[in-house]
mmCIF file of C-alpha atoms in Angstrom:
data_model
loop_
_atom_site.group_PDB
_atom_site.id
_atom_site.type_symbol
_atom_site.label_atom_id
_atom_site.label_comp_id
_atom_site.label_asym_id
_atom_site.label_seq_id
_atom_site.Cartn_x
_atom_site.Cartn_y
_atom_site.Cartn_z
ATOM 1 C CA CYS A 691 -0.290 0.048 0.350
ATOM 2 C CA VAL A 692 1.431 3.378 -0.818
ATOM 3 C CA GLY A 693 -0.217 6.545 -0.866
ATOM 4 C CA CYS A 694 -0.977 9.573 1.439
ATOM 5 C CA VAL A 695 -1.513 8.564 4.723
ATOM 6 C CA TRP A 696 -4.433 9.578 6.775
ATOM 7 C CA VAL A 697 -5.509 6.123 6.809
ATOM 8 C CA CYS A 698 -3.721 3.236 4.694
ATOM 9 C CA LEU A 699 -5.249 -0.110 4.863
ATOM 10 C CA GLY A 700 -3.391 -3.424 3.457
ATOM 11 C CA GLY A 701 -4.905 -7.218 4.031
ATOM 12 C CA PHE A 702 -2.768 -10.099 4.028
ATOM 13 C CA VAL A 703 -3.776 -13.950 4.718
ATOM 14 C CA ILE A 704 -1.851 -16.646 6.719
ATOM 15 C CA GLU A 705 -2.699 -20.155 5.234
ATOM 16 C CA GLY A 706 -1.952 -23.591 6.879
ATOM 17 C CA THR A 707 -2.113 -24.804 10.396
ATOM 18 C CA GLY A 708 -0.169 -23.642 13.247
ATOM 19 C CA THR A 709 1.432 -19.883 13.671
ATOM 20 C CA GLN A 710 3.798 -17.871 11.455
ATOM 21 C CA LYS A 711 6.062 -15.324 12.733
ATOM 22 C CA ILE A 712 5.191 -12.168 10.957
ATOM 23 C CA MET A 713 6.973 -8.636 10.617
ATOM 24 C CA ILE A 714 4.747 -5.944 9.856
ATOM 25 C CA ARG A 715 6.212 -2.648 9.126
ATOM 26 C CA GLY A 716 4.650 1.198 8.650
ATOM 27 C CA PHE A 717 7.112 3.526 6.783
ATOM 28 C CA GLY A 718 6.655 6.908 6.613
ATOM 29 C CA ILE A 719 8.546 7.597 3.094
ATOM 30 C CA GLU A 720 8.715 11.657 3.653
ATOM 31 C CA GLU A 721 10.281 13.289 6.550
ATOM 32 C CA GLY A 722 8.293 14.537 9.058
ATOM 33 C CA ILE A 723 5.893 11.335 9.075
ATOM 34 C CA ASP A 724 5.239 9.859 12.503
ATOM 35 C CA THR A 725 3.280 6.128 11.693
ATOM 36 C CA ARG A 726 1.035 4.172 14.088
ATOM 37 C CA LEU A 727 0.293 0.820 12.784
ATOM 38 C CA SER A 728 -2.320 -1.206 14.075
ATOM 39 C CA VAL A 729 -3.248 -5.377 12.945
ATOM 40 C CA GLN A 730 -6.746 -6.386 13.387
ATOM 41 C CA THR A 731 -8.557 -9.924 12.542
ATOM 42 C CA TYR A 732 -10.936 -9.815 9.439
ATOM 43 C CA PRO A 733 -13.909 -9.645 9.284
ATOM 44 C CA ASN A 734 -14.535 -8.979 12.966
ATOM 45 C CA GLY A 735 -11.856 -6.034 12.952
ATOM 46 C CA VAL A 736 -10.721 -7.307 16.700
ATOM 47 C CA GLU A 737 -7.365 -5.416 17.200
ATOM 48 C CA ILE A 738 -4.531 -7.914 18.270
ATOM 49 C CA ALA A 739 -1.596 -5.609 18.228
ATOM 50 C CA ALA A 740 -0.656 -1.847 17.696
ATOM 51 C CA ASN A 741 2.646 0.505 17.368
ATOM 52 C CA ASN A 742 3.737 3.754 17.420
ATOM 53 C CA ASN A 743 7.789 3.641 17.171
ATOM 54 C CA TRP A 744 8.905 -0.058 16.844
ATOM 55 C CA GLN A 745 11.540 0.017 19.066
ATOM 56 C CA ASP A 746 8.369 0.926 22.043
ATOM 57 C CA ASP A 747 7.093 -2.863 20.745
ATOM 58 C CA ALA A 748 7.625 -5.644 23.696
ATOM 59 C CA GLN A 749 8.870 -7.650 20.886
ATOM 60 C CA ALA A 750 11.849 -5.124 19.527
ATOM 61 C CA ALA A 751 14.539 -6.465 20.907
ATOM 62 C CA ASN A 752 13.499 -9.832 18.886
ATOM 63 C CA ILE A 753 13.670 -8.141 15.474
ATOM 64 C CA PRO A 754 15.848 -9.294 13.161
ATOM 65 C CA VAL A 755 18.479 -6.529 11.940
ATOM 66 C CA ASP A 756 17.145 -7.176 8.263
ATOM 67 C CA PHE A 757 13.962 -6.080 9.586
ATOM 68 C CA GLN A 758 14.694 -3.044 11.680
ATOM 69 C CA LEU A 759 13.494 -0.041 10.625
ATOM 70 C CA SER A 760 15.626 3.436 10.137
ATOM 71 C CA LYS A 761 13.353 5.550 11.566
ATOM 72 C CA MET A 762 12.532 5.642 15.106
ATOM 73 C CA THR A 763 9.301 7.365 14.463
ATOM 74 C CA ASP A 764 8.132 4.235 11.873
ATOM 75 C CA ALA A 765 6.190 1.254 13.026
ATOM 76 C CA GLY A 766 6.654 -2.231 13.726
ATOM 77 C CA LEU A 767 5.240 -4.850 14.835
ATOM 78 C CA LEU A 768 6.948 -8.880 15.284
ATOM 79 C CA LEU A 769 3.968 -11.090 15.592
ATOM 80 C CA ASN A 770 3.438 -14.945 15.630
ATOM 81 C CA LEU A 771 0.044 -15.130 14.277
ATOM 82 C CA PRO A 772 -2.582 -18.225 13.518
ATOM 83 C CA ALA A 773 -3.598 -19.063 10.180
ATOM 84 C CA GLY A 774 -6.526 -16.613 9.246
ATOM 85 C CA ILE A 775 -7.196 -13.210 7.627
ATOM 86 C CA TYR A 776 -5.973 -9.866 8.725
ATOM 87 C CA THR A 777 -6.026 -6.055 8.338
ATOM 88 C CA ALA A 778 -3.018 -3.727 8.730
ATOM 89 C CA ILE A 779 -3.852 -0.303 9.091
ATOM 90 C CA LEU A 780 -1.558 2.490 8.884
ATOM 91 C CA SER A 781 -1.931 6.498 9.978
ATOM 92 C CA THR A 782 -0.255 9.091 11.235
ATOM 93 C CA ASN A 783 0.438 10.959 14.368
ATOM 94 C CA GLY A 784 0.093 14.862 13.217
ATOM 95 C CA ASN A 785 1.286 15.425 9.640
ATOM 96 C CA LYS A 786 -0.013 13.460 6.790
ATOM 97 C CA GLY A 787 2.086 12.049 4.228
ATOM 98 C CA LEU A 788 3.229 8.729 1.968
ATOM 99 C CA GLY A 789 3.314 5.806 3.663
ATOM 100 C CA ILE A 790 3.980 1.894 2.966
ATOM 101 C CA ILE A 791 2.937 -0.899 4.755
ATOM 102 C CA SER A 792 5.052 -4.163 4.679
ATOM 103 C CA VAL A 793 4.317 -7.461 5.815
ATOM 104 C CA ASP A 794 7.182 -10.128 5.826
ATOM 105 C CA ILE A 795 7.804 -13.908 6.686
ATOM 106 C CA VAL A 796 10.697 -14.184 9.496
ATOM 107 C CA LYS A 797 12.279 -17.116 9.624
#
């Protein structure tokens, strides 16, 4: 999802059984953009995790170097999620601007 962030939505599906370790990142790609990221189950919209600054996340110390964000104000969540459908919601704290949602499998 790339766009002028007021709210940007991205959906993803985890197939199979068991859980999958996922890194979800919300990048502000313009200066002065402070992102907030929320992950919800679909279709009921129950929030399962949220983050404003990735280094404040409870799992920040476990985020592999390759998945760490360069700006403190970018949002990131390292989650173990069961199979299902999810929505990632990227918004901004303050200034609007361009943003990207990234969802990656962590091995």
